[in-house]
Coordinates of C-alpha atoms (C1' of nucleotides) in Angstrom, one line a residue:
Chain A
M30 CA 0.2 -0.3 0.1
T31 CA 2.2 3.5 -1.2
L32 CA 0.4 6.6 -0.1
R33 CA -0.3 9.3 -2.7
V34 CA -0.4 12.8 -1.8
Y35 CA -1.2 16.4 -3.5
N36 CA 1.7 18.3 -4.5
V37 CA 0.8 21.3 -4.9
L38 CA 4.1 22.3 -5.4
G39 CA 3.9 20.9 -9.6
R40 CA 0.0 20.4 -9.0
E41 CA 0.1 16.7 -8.8
K42 CA -1.2 13.4 -7.0
Q43 CA 2.3 12.0 -6.2
E44 CA 3.8 8.7 -5.0
F45 CA 4.9 9.9 -1.0
V46 CA 8.7 8.8 -0.6
P47 CA 10.7 10.5 2.0
L48 CA 14.0 11.6 2.4
E49 CA 15.3 9.0 4.6
A50 CA 12.9 5.5 4.3
G51 CA 10.5 5.7 7.8
R52 CA 11.4 9.1 8.6
V53 CA 9.3 11.7 8.0
G54 CA 10.4 15.2 8.5
M55 CA 7.4 18.4 8.9
Y56 CA 6.8 21.6 9.4
V57 CA 3.8 23.8 9.7
C58 CA 2.8 27.2 9.8
G59 CA 1.5 28.1 12.8
P60 CA -0.4 30.6 14.0
T61 CA 0.2 34.4 14.8
V62 CA -0.8 35.0 18.2
Y63 CA -2.2 38.4 19.0
D64 CA -6.0 36.7 19.5
D65 CA -8.2 34.2 20.2
P66 CA -7.9 31.2 18.5
H67 CA -11.0 30.7 15.2
I68 CA -12.3 27.9 13.8
G69 CA -10.2 28.4 11.0
H70 CA -7.8 27.5 12.5
A71 CA -9.5 24.0 14.0
K72 CA -9.8 23.5 10.4
T73 CA -6.6 23.6 9.1
Y74 CA -4.9 22.4 12.3
V75 CA -7.5 19.3 13.0
N76 CA -6.9 18.6 9.0
F77 CA -2.6 18.1 10.3
D78 CA -3.4 16.8 12.9
V79 CA -5.0 13.6 10.3
V80 CA -2.5 14.1 8.4
V81 CA 0.3 13.3 10.9
R82 CA -1.8 10.4 13.1
W83 CA -2.0 7.7 9.4
L84 CA 1.4 8.7 8.9
R85 CA 2.6 7.4 12.6
K86 CA -0.4 4.5 12.1
S87 CA 1.3 4.0 8.4
G88 CA 4.1 3.8 11.1
Y89 CA 6.7 6.5 9.9
D90 CA 8.8 8.3 13.0
V91 CA 7.4 11.7 11.9
L92 CA 8.9 14.6 13.2
Y93 CA 6.2 17.2 13.7
V94 CA 7.2 21.8 14.0
Q95 CA 4.8 23.8 14.0
N96 CA 6.2 27.5 14.6
I97 CA 4.5 29.8 17.1
T98 CA 4.3 33.8 15.5
D99 CA 5.2 36.6 18.5
V100 CA 7.7 38.5 17.4
G101 CA 4.5 40.6 15.3
H102 CA 4.1 41.1 11.3
L103 CA 3.7 45.4 10.4
L104 CA -0.3 46.4 9.6
E105 CA -0.8 48.5 6.4
S106 CA -0.8 51.7 8.5
G107 CA 2.6 50.4 9.7
E108 CA 1.6 49.2 13.0
D109 CA 2.8 46.0 14.9
R110 CA -0.3 43.5 15.3
I111 CA 1.0 42.5 18.4
L112 CA 2.0 46.0 19.4
K113 CA -1.9 46.9 18.7
K114 CA -2.5 44.7 20.2
A115 CA -1.0 45.3 23.7
G116 CA -2.3 48.8 23.7
Q117 CA -5.0 47.7 23.6
M118 CA -5.1 45.9 26.4
H119 CA -2.5 47.5 28.1
A120 CA -0.5 45.0 28.3
K121 CA 3.2 44.0 28.1
P122 CA 3.8 42.1 24.2
M123 CA 5.2 39.4 25.4
Q124 CA 2.4 39.2 28.0
I125 CA -0.1 39.3 24.8
V126 CA 2.0 37.0 22.9
E127 CA 1.9 35.0 26.5
T128 CA -1.7 34.8 27.0
Y129 CA -2.6 33.8 23.6
T130 CA -0.5 30.8 22.7
R131 CA -1.6 29.0 26.1
N132 CA -4.7 29.8 24.3
Y133 CA -4.1 28.8 21.5
F134 CA -2.6 25.3 22.6
Q135 CA -6.0 24.3 25.4
A136 CA -8.4 24.9 22.1
M137 CA -6.0 22.3 20.3
D138 CA -5.6 20.5 22.8
T139 CA -9.2 20.1 23.5
L140 CA -10.3 19.3 19.9
G141 CA -7.9 16.1 20.5
V142 CA -5.3 17.7 18.0
T143 CA -1.8 16.1 18.4
R144 CA 0.6 18.8 20.0
P145 CA 4.0 19.3 17.9
D146 CA 6.8 17.4 18.8
I147 CA 8.5 21.6 18.4
S148 CA 6.7 24.3 18.9
P149 CA 9.2 26.7 18.4
R150 CA 8.0 30.4 18.9
A151 CA 9.6 33.2 16.4
S152 CA 11.6 35.8 19.7
G153 CA 13.6 32.4 20.3
H154 CA 14.9 32.5 17.3
I155 CA 16.7 35.9 15.8
P156 CA 20.1 34.7 15.9
E157 CA 19.3 32.0 13.7
Q158 CA 16.7 34.3 11.7
I159 CA 19.7 37.4 11.4
K160 CA 22.2 34.3 10.4
M161 CA 20.0 33.0 7.5
I162 CA 20.2 36.9 6.4
E163 CA 23.8 37.6 6.6
T164 CA 23.7 34.1 3.7
L165 CA 21.2 35.3 1.9
L166 CA 22.9 39.6 2.1
Q167 CA 27.0 37.2 1.4
K168 CA 25.4 35.0 -1.4
G169 CA 23.8 38.8 -3.6
H170 CA 20.1 37.8 -2.8
A171 CA 20.0 40.3 -0.7
Y172 CA 20.7 43.9 0.3
E173 CA 20.5 46.6 3.1
V174 CA 19.0 50.0 3.3
S175 CA 19.3 52.0 6.2
G176 CA 19.0 49.4 9.1
S177 CA 16.3 47.3 7.0
V178 CA 17.1 44.0 4.9
Y179 CA 15.3 42.8 1.6
F180 CA 15.3 40.1 -0.9
D181 CA 15.7 40.7 -4.3
V182 CA 13.5 38.9 -6.2
T183 CA 14.8 38.9 -9.4
T184 CA 18.5 37.1 -8.1
D185 CA 15.9 34.0 -7.7
P186 CA 14.7 32.3 -11.3
D187 CA 12.3 30.0 -9.4
Y188 CA 10.1 32.7 -7.4
G189 CA 6.9 32.5 -8.1
K190 CA 7.5 29.1 -9.3
L191 CA 4.9 27.4 -5.9
S192 CA 1.7 30.2 -6.9
N193 CA 2.6 30.7 -10.5
R194 CA 2.8 34.0 -10.3
R195 CA 5.8 35.9 -12.3
V196 CA 7.7 39.2 -10.6
D197 CA 6.9 41.0 -14.4
D198 CA 2.7 41.1 -14.2
Q199 CA 2.3 41.9 -10.6
E200 CA 1.1 44.3 -11.5
G201 CA -2.6 45.7 -12.4
M202 CA -5.8 46.0 -10.3
G203 CA -5.8 49.1 -10.8
R204 CA -3.0 49.4 -7.9
V205 CA 0.1 50.6 -7.7
A206 CA 2.7 48.7 -5.9
E207 CA 4.9 50.2 -3.4
R208 CA 8.5 50.8 -3.5
G209 CA 9.4 52.2 -1.2
E210 CA 13.0 51.9 -0.2
K211 CA 13.0 48.8 -2.2
R212 CA 14.6 47.8 -5.2
N213 CA 11.7 45.9 -7.2
P214 CA 8.1 46.8 -6.0
E215 CA 7.7 42.2 -5.1
D216 CA 10.6 42.4 -2.8
F217 CA 9.8 41.8 0.6
A218 CA 11.7 42.3 3.8
L219 CA 14.3 39.7 5.3
W220 CA 14.5 42.4 8.8
K221 CA 13.2 45.8 9.1
R222 CA 14.8 48.3 11.3
A223 CA 12.9 49.7 14.2
E224 CA 11.2 52.8 14.9
P225 CA 11.7 54.5 18.1
E226 CA 8.3 53.7 19.3
H227 CA 8.7 50.2 18.4
I228 CA 9.4 47.8 21.8
L229 CA 9.9 44.3 20.4
R230 CA 13.4 45.5 18.9
W231 CA 16.6 43.2 18.3
D232 CA 20.1 43.7 17.9
S233 CA 21.3 43.0 14.5
P234 CA 24.5 43.6 12.5
W235 CA 22.3 46.5 10.4
G236 CA 21.0 48.2 14.0
E237 CA 18.6 47.8 15.9
G238 CA 15.4 46.3 14.1
F239 CA 12.3 42.7 14.0
P240 CA 12.7 40.2 11.3
G241 CA 10.6 40.0 8.3
W242 CA 7.7 37.9 8.7
H243 CA 9.1 35.0 6.1
I244 CA 12.5 34.7 7.8
E245 CA 10.9 32.8 10.8
C246 CA 9.4 29.7 9.3
S247 CA 12.5 29.6 7.1
A248 CA 15.4 29.7 9.7
M249 CA 13.2 27.5 11.9
A250 CA 12.4 24.9 8.9
R251 CA 16.4 24.7 8.7
K252 CA 17.4 24.5 11.8
Y253 CA 15.4 21.3 13.6
L254 CA 14.0 19.9 10.7
G255 CA 16.9 20.4 8.0
P256 CA 18.2 22.3 4.2
T257 CA 15.6 19.5 2.6
F258 CA 12.6 17.7 4.9
D259 CA 9.3 16.5 3.9
I260 CA 6.3 18.1 4.2
H261 CA 5.4 21.5 4.6
G262 CA 1.8 22.6 5.1
G263 CA -0.2 25.7 5.6
G264 CA -4.2 27.1 4.5
V265 CA -3.9 28.2 0.8
D266 CA -4.6 31.8 1.8
N267 CA -0.7 31.5 2.7
I268 CA 0.8 30.4 -0.6
F269 CA 1.4 34.0 -1.8
P270 CA 3.2 35.3 -1.0
H271 CA 4.4 33.4 2.5
N272 CA 5.2 30.2 1.4
E273 CA 6.6 31.9 -2.1
S274 CA 9.2 33.7 -0.1
E275 CA 10.2 31.0 2.4
I276 CA 11.0 28.9 -0.7
A277 CA 13.0 31.4 -2.1
Q278 CA 14.7 32.5 0.6
S279 CA 15.4 28.9 1.7
E280 CA 16.5 27.6 -1.3
C281 CA 19.3 30.4 -2.1
A282 CA 20.8 29.8 1.3
N283 CA 21.3 26.5 2.2
D284 CA 21.5 25.7 -2.1
A285 CA 19.2 22.8 -1.4
I286 CA 15.3 22.1 -2.2
F287 CA 13.3 23.5 0.9
A288 CA 10.5 21.4 1.3
R289 CA 9.8 18.0 -1.5
Y290 CA 5.9 17.9 -0.9
W291 CA 3.7 21.8 -0.7
L292 CA 0.3 20.0 1.6
L293 CA -2.5 23.3 1.6
V294 CA -5.9 23.3 3.4
G295 CA -9.0 24.9 2.0
S296 CA -10.0 28.1 3.7
L297 CA -12.7 27.9 6.0
T298 CA -15.8 30.2 5.2
V299 CA -18.7 31.9 6.4
D300 CA -21.9 32.5 4.6
G301 CA -19.3 31.6 1.9
V302 CA -16.7 34.1 2.7
K303 CA -13.8 33.8 4.5
M304 CA -14.2 34.4 8.0
S305 CA -12.5 38.0 9.1
K306 CA -12.6 40.5 11.5
S307 CA -13.2 43.5 9.5
L308 CA -17.0 41.5 8.0
G309 CA -17.5 41.0 11.9
N310 CA -17.9 36.8 10.9
F311 CA -15.9 35.3 13.6
T312 CA -16.2 32.5 15.3
T313 CA -12.9 31.4 18.5
I314 CA -12.9 28.0 19.5
E315 CA -14.7 28.1 22.5
D316 CA -17.5 30.1 20.8
A317 CA -17.8 26.7 18.9
L318 CA -17.5 24.3 21.4
Q319 CA -20.1 25.9 23.8
R320 CA -22.8 24.4 20.9
H321 CA -20.7 21.7 19.4
S322 CA -17.8 19.2 21.4
P323 CA -14.5 18.5 19.5
E324 CA -15.7 15.5 18.4
V325 CA -18.0 16.8 16.6
I326 CA -16.7 20.1 15.5
R327 CA -13.4 17.4 14.3
A328 CA -15.9 15.1 12.3
F329 CA -17.7 18.5 10.6
V330 CA -13.8 19.7 9.1
L331 CA -13.3 16.1 7.7
S332 CA -16.8 15.8 5.7
A333 CA -14.6 17.7 3.4
H334 CA -11.1 16.8 2.2
Y335 CA -9.1 19.3 3.8
S336 CA -8.1 20.9 0.3
N337 CA -11.7 22.5 -0.5
P338 CA -12.9 25.0 1.6
I339 CA -15.7 24.5 3.9
D340 CA -18.8 26.7 5.0
F341 CA -19.3 27.0 8.4
S342 CA -22.7 27.3 9.9
D343 CA -25.1 25.8 12.9
E344 CA -26.9 24.0 10.2
A345 CA -23.8 22.5 9.2
L346 CA -22.3 22.1 11.9
S347 CA -25.5 20.1 13.6
A348 CA -25.5 17.7 10.0
A349 CA -22.2 16.9 11.2
A350 CA -23.1 16.4 15.1
K351 CA -26.3 13.9 13.9
G352 CA -24.6 12.2 11.0
W353 CA -21.6 11.2 13.9
E354 CA -24.0 10.1 16.2
R355 CA -25.0 7.6 14.5
I356 CA -21.8 6.3 14.6
Y357 CA -20.8 7.0 18.5
N358 CA -24.0 5.1 19.5
A359 CA -23.4 2.1 17.5
V360 CA -19.5 2.2 19.9
R361 CA -21.8 2.5 22.8
L362 CA -23.8 -0.6 21.5
N363 CA -20.7 -2.4 21.2
R364 CA -19.2 -1.8 24.1
R365 CA -22.3 -2.5 26.6
A366 CA -22.4 -5.7 24.6
L367 CA -19.3 -5.8 25.7
N368 CA -19.5 -5.4 29.0
T369 CA -22.4 -8.5 30.0
A370 CA -20.6 -10.7 26.6
Q371 CA -19.8 -14.2 27.6
A372 CA -17.4 -16.5 25.8
G373 CA -18.5 -19.0 23.2
G374 CA -21.4 -17.3 20.1
D375 CA -21.8 -16.0 17.3
G376 CA -20.9 -13.7 14.3
N377 CA -17.5 -15.1 14.4
G378 CA -18.2 -13.7 9.6
F379 CA -18.1 -10.1 11.3
L380 CA -14.8 -10.2 10.9
A381 CA -13.7 -10.8 7.3
Q382 CA -16.4 -7.4 7.4
L383 CA -14.2 -5.7 10.0
E384 CA -11.0 -6.7 7.1
K385 CA -13.4 -5.4 4.1
A386 CA -13.5 -1.5 6.2
K387 CA -10.2 -1.7 7.8
S388 CA -8.2 -2.3 4.4
D389 CA -11.3 -0.3 2.7
F390 CA -10.5 2.6 5.1
A391 CA -6.7 2.5 4.8
A392 CA -6.8 2.4 0.7
A393 CA -8.6 6.1 0.7
M394 CA -5.8 7.5 4.2
D395 CA -3.3 6.8 1.5
D396 CA -5.0 8.0 -1.6
D397 CA -3.7 11.9 -0.4
F398 CA -5.6 11.6 3.3
N399 CA -9.6 11.0 2.3
A400 CA -10.5 11.7 5.4
P401 CA -14.8 11.9 3.8
T402 CA -14.4 9.1 2.6
G403 CA -13.1 7.1 5.9
I404 CA -15.9 8.3 7.6
A405 CA -18.5 7.5 4.7
I406 CA -16.6 3.3 5.6
L407 CA -17.0 4.0 9.3
Q408 CA -20.9 4.6 8.3
E409 CA -21.2 1.1 6.0
L410 CA -19.6 -0.2 9.0
T411 CA -21.7 1.3 10.9
R412 CA -24.9 0.2 9.2
E413 CA -23.3 -3.3 9.6
V414 CA -22.9 -3.6 13.5
N415 CA -26.0 -1.9 13.9
T416 CA -27.8 -4.9 11.9
L417 CA -25.4 -7.6 14.0
L418 CA -26.3 -6.1 17.3
N419 CA -29.9 -6.1 16.9
S420 CA -29.9 -8.9 15.3
G421 CA -30.7 -11.2 18.4
I422 CA -28.2 -13.4 17.9
T423 CA -25.1 -13.7 21.1
V424 CA -22.4 -11.9 19.2
A425 CA -19.4 -13.9 20.2
L426 CA -16.8 -11.9 22.6
D427 CA -13.9 -12.3 20.4
V428 CA -16.3 -10.2 17.7
L429 CA -17.5 -7.7 19.5
K430 CA -13.7 -7.4 20.7
A431 CA -12.9 -6.8 17.0
V432 CA -15.5 -4.3 16.4
D433 CA -15.1 -2.4 18.9
E434 CA -11.2 -2.2 18.4
T435 CA -11.5 -1.3 14.7
Y436 CA -13.9 2.1 15.7
T437 CA -11.0 2.3 18.1
S438 CA -8.3 2.5 15.3
L439 CA -10.0 4.6 12.7
A440 CA -12.2 6.6 14.6
G441 CA -9.9 7.3 17.8
D442 CA -6.7 7.2 16.8
V443 CA -6.4 8.3 12.7
L444 CA -9.2 10.1 12.8
G445 CA -9.7 11.4 16.6
I446 CA -13.9 11.4 16.7
L447 CA -13.9 9.4 19.8
P448 CA -14.4 10.9 22.6
A449 CA -11.7 9.8 25.8
G450 CA -14.3 8.3 28.1
N451 CA -18.0 8.1 28.7
R452 CA -18.6 11.9 28.9
V453 CA -21.3 12.4 32.2
A454 CA -20.5 14.2 35.3
G455 CA -17.4 13.8 37.2
D456 CA -19.1 11.4 39.7
S457 CA -19.6 9.0 37.4
N458 CA -20.3 6.2 39.2
R459 CA -22.6 7.5 41.8
E460 CA -25.1 8.6 38.9
A461 CA -25.1 6.3 36.8
A462 CA -25.6 3.9 40.7
L463 CA -29.0 6.7 40.8
I464 CA -30.2 6.1 36.9
D465 CA -29.8 2.8 37.4
F466 CA -32.1 2.8 40.7
L467 CA -35.0 5.2 38.7
I468 CA -34.8 3.1 35.5
N469 CA -35.4 0.6 38.1
I470 CA -38.6 2.0 39.1
R471 CA -39.5 2.9 36.2
A472 CA -39.6 -0.3 34.7
Q473 CA -42.0 -1.5 37.6
A474 CA -43.8 0.6 37.1
R475 CA -44.3 0.1 32.5
A476 CA -44.8 -3.9 33.9
S477 CA -47.9 -2.4 35.3
K478 CA -48.6 -0.8 32.2
N479 CA -48.9 2.9 34.4
W480 CA -47.2 5.2 31.6
A481 CA -47.3 8.5 33.0
E482 CA -45.4 6.9 35.4
S483 CA -43.1 5.5 33.6
D484 CA -43.0 8.5 31.4
R485 CA -42.4 11.4 33.8
I486 CA -39.5 9.1 35.1
R487 CA -38.2 9.9 31.2
D488 CA -38.9 12.7 30.0
E489 CA -37.5 13.8 34.0
L490 CA -34.1 12.1 32.9
A491 CA -33.9 13.8 29.5
K492 CA -34.3 17.8 31.1
M493 CA -30.7 16.1 32.8
G494 CA -29.6 15.2 29.7
I495 CA -30.2 11.5 30.4
I496 CA -31.7 9.6 27.0
L497 CA -33.5 6.8 28.1
E498 CA -33.8 3.5 25.4
D499 CA -36.0 0.8 25.8
R500 CA -34.9 -2.3 24.2
A501 CA -35.9 -6.0 23.8
D502 CA -33.6 -6.3 26.2
G503 CA -33.9 -3.6 28.9
T504 CA -33.4 -0.4 28.5
V505 CA -30.2 1.5 28.3
W506 CA -29.5 5.4 29.1
K507 CA -26.9 7.2 27.4
G508 CA -25.8 10.9 28.8
M509 CA -25.6 13.7 26.5
Chain B
rG15 C1' -6.0 43.1 -14.7
rG16 C1' -3.3 38.5 -13.1
rC17 C1' -2.8 33.1 -10.3
rG18 C1' -5.4 29.2 -8.2
rA19 C1' -9.2 26.5 -6.5
rC20 C1' -14.8 24.9 -7.1
rG21 C1' -19.7 23.7 -9.8
rU22 C1' -22.7 15.9 -8.3
rG23 C1' -29.3 15.5 -6.2
rG24 C1' -33.5 19.4 -0.8
rC25 C1' -29.2 20.6 1.7
rC26 C1' -23.6 18.7 2.7
rA27 C1' -20.1 15.1 0.7
rA28 C1' -16.5 11.5 -2.1
rG29 C1' -15.6 10.4 -7.3
rU30 C1' -9.6 11.7 -12.8
rG31 C1' -11.7 7.0 -18.5
rG32 C1' -15.6 1.8 -18.0
rU33 C1' -21.5 3.2 -17.0
rA34 C1' -22.8 7.5 -9.8
rA35 C1' -20.1 6.6 -2.3
rG36 C1' -21.4 8.1 2.5
rG37 C1' -24.0 12.1 5.9
rC38 C1' -28.3 15.2 6.8
rA39 C1' -33.3 16.4 5.5
rA40 C1' -38.0 13.8 3.5
rG41 C1' -41.8 10.4 2.5
rG42 C1' -43.7 4.9 3.4
rC43 C1' -42.9 0.6 6.3
rU44 C1' -41.0 -2.5 10.2
rC45 C1' -40.4 -2.6 15.7
rU46 C1' -42.4 0.0 20.4
rG47 C1' -47.5 1.1 25.1
rC48 C1' -45.5 5.8 23.1
rA49 C1' -41.5 7.3 23.0
rA50 C1' -36.1 6.7 21.2
rA51 C1' -32.3 4.1 18.5
rA52 C1' -31.8 1.3 14.9
rG53 C1' -33.1 -2.1 10.3
rC54 C1' -35.8 -1.7 5.5
rC55 C1' -37.7 1.3 0.8
rU56 C1' -38.2 5.9 -2.1
rG57 C1' -35.6 9.6 -4.5
rA58 C1' -29.9 12.2 -9.6
rU59 C1' -31.5 8.4 -17.1
rG60 C1' -27.5 12.3 -14.8
rC61 C1' -22.4 15.3 -11.7
rG62 C1' -23.5 24.6 -14.7
rC63 C1' -24.0 25.3 -20.0
rC64 C1' -21.8 24.3 -25.2
rG65 C1' -18.9 22.0 -28.8
rG66 C1' -14.4 17.8 -28.8
rU67 C1' -11.4 13.8 -27.5
rU68 C1' -12.8 8.1 -26.5
rC69 C1' -15.8 2.3 -27.9
rG70 C1' -16.9 4.5 -24.1
rA71 C1' -16.7 10.8 -19.9
rA72 C1' -18.4 13.7 -13.6
rU73 C1' -13.8 11.9 -15.1
rC74 C1' -9.6 14.3 -20.8
rC75 C1' -9.2 18.8 -23.7
rG76 C1' -11.3 23.8 -25.7
rG77 C1' -15.2 27.6 -25.5
rC78 C1' -18.3 30.4 -21.9
rC79 C1' -20.9 31.2 -17.4
rG80 C1' -21.7 31.0 -12.2
rU81 C1' -19.2 31.0 -6.3
rC82 C1' -14.8 31.9 -4.0
rG83 C1' -10.1 32.6 -1.9
rC84 C1' -4.9 35.1 -3.4
rC85 C1' -2.3 38.8 -5.2
rU86 C1' -2.7 43.7 1.2
rC87 C1' -2.1 40.9 8.2
rC88 C1' -4.2 36.1 7.6
rA89 C1' -4.9 29.4 9.0

RNA sequence: GGCGACGUGGCCAAGUGGUAAGGCAAGGCUCUGCAAAAGCCUGAUGCGCCGGUUCGAAUCCGGCCGUCGCCUCCA
């Protein structure tokens, strides 16, 4: 079984062959920590989380690096985003950065996103960035102008190869590109001199200043993954200028291919347009978690292929929730059967169906991490599992175990859409005993056809989020 | 203006040459004291439109229309 990935560099699906057999070096552009993480971040990092999970499931030793941008970049007005935020909050810039870095990790942890192996901070790698800029200056790819250093795009014939942009046709749209002190309008900053009011500043051979936006990724990727590594990920919205500039800087400085495979995820939109502060259609992950579980949010994100855009709405989330519940109900039904199962029993023929589901799932994931098809396979499996468990036969313990292992592996380990445990209140043992007690009282009411009392108990429990289901073999309950 | 992505049943969505996965919604049915859950059945003769290549195209090529993204900080 071979993994094939769509490489944006070259725009074609290719067989994935890592630089070093069995190992994968992967870099994904991380967030700028100047505000709370939003659901667009959720899409991007859940998508790459599944990529990493699948690579590891496939036996690769993955080194996953994702930066934290805590240096801040210039707004159009010339302001630094982090400094602007700090001013608004009456806080130190590094306080802002620390706060939102924590919020980011907390949100990702809640969403079950596996932490990167290394989360390098841009502010902690200023020397590495300066060194790379010096190399570019020595090689004639960059030039200094009164304390700032710019990359000269005309020295890199490959500039534009990722986004298919030519330097000479960037005019248009009625806009005149700003040249300022740059030699060419398309040149971009490697280092900027700090104006007096700029607090975030570092010493450099060119005076006090701060690094350009793109150089941090180049410097940190090189430091932790080497000049050439396997996968570079990010959002398509950063293909230009960020990713393009990363490639130019790195390949000119290192004289080596930068990333070999480029995987870019589609943007998340709200009502058909991209989420942005200016439009006010901004939803934080924390807000989304008020309405939906982490697993449902993941299932929603994974309902479309990572490279496609996805439109966020309560309706879309609700539909995803319904579909997810069907799968999770089967998992719970199976686990309940597992708890009371005896050795022996029937249904051994089902093991072949499980193997089929597993191999189909693997084929889907090996085809450019096709999670939506993976979920479809789980849905089909769920129909078969429900049929088996409701058929009335005594299902063999081994079969029940195999069913649970299949779900745990595919839905749990790979897609991350199974909760860690039964999500009920903290005092779960005592609560479970109380619910069972009420179910017994209700059973007596039902035996004497006292439907009013029976329904009252069911309705009251429902108000508390406890759902009762009367099955042929007794009443079961689940917490919402 | 340039670059790129996309357009599949009411909604979402997979499918890159061999005769349309899956989910949600809807209707019918089975089961049930009722409900819930679950299962079964129904539903695109057609995949934006028009041409072309092919024995055969949602899938390849050309043109057109439309939506979105990027070209300015953005995941």
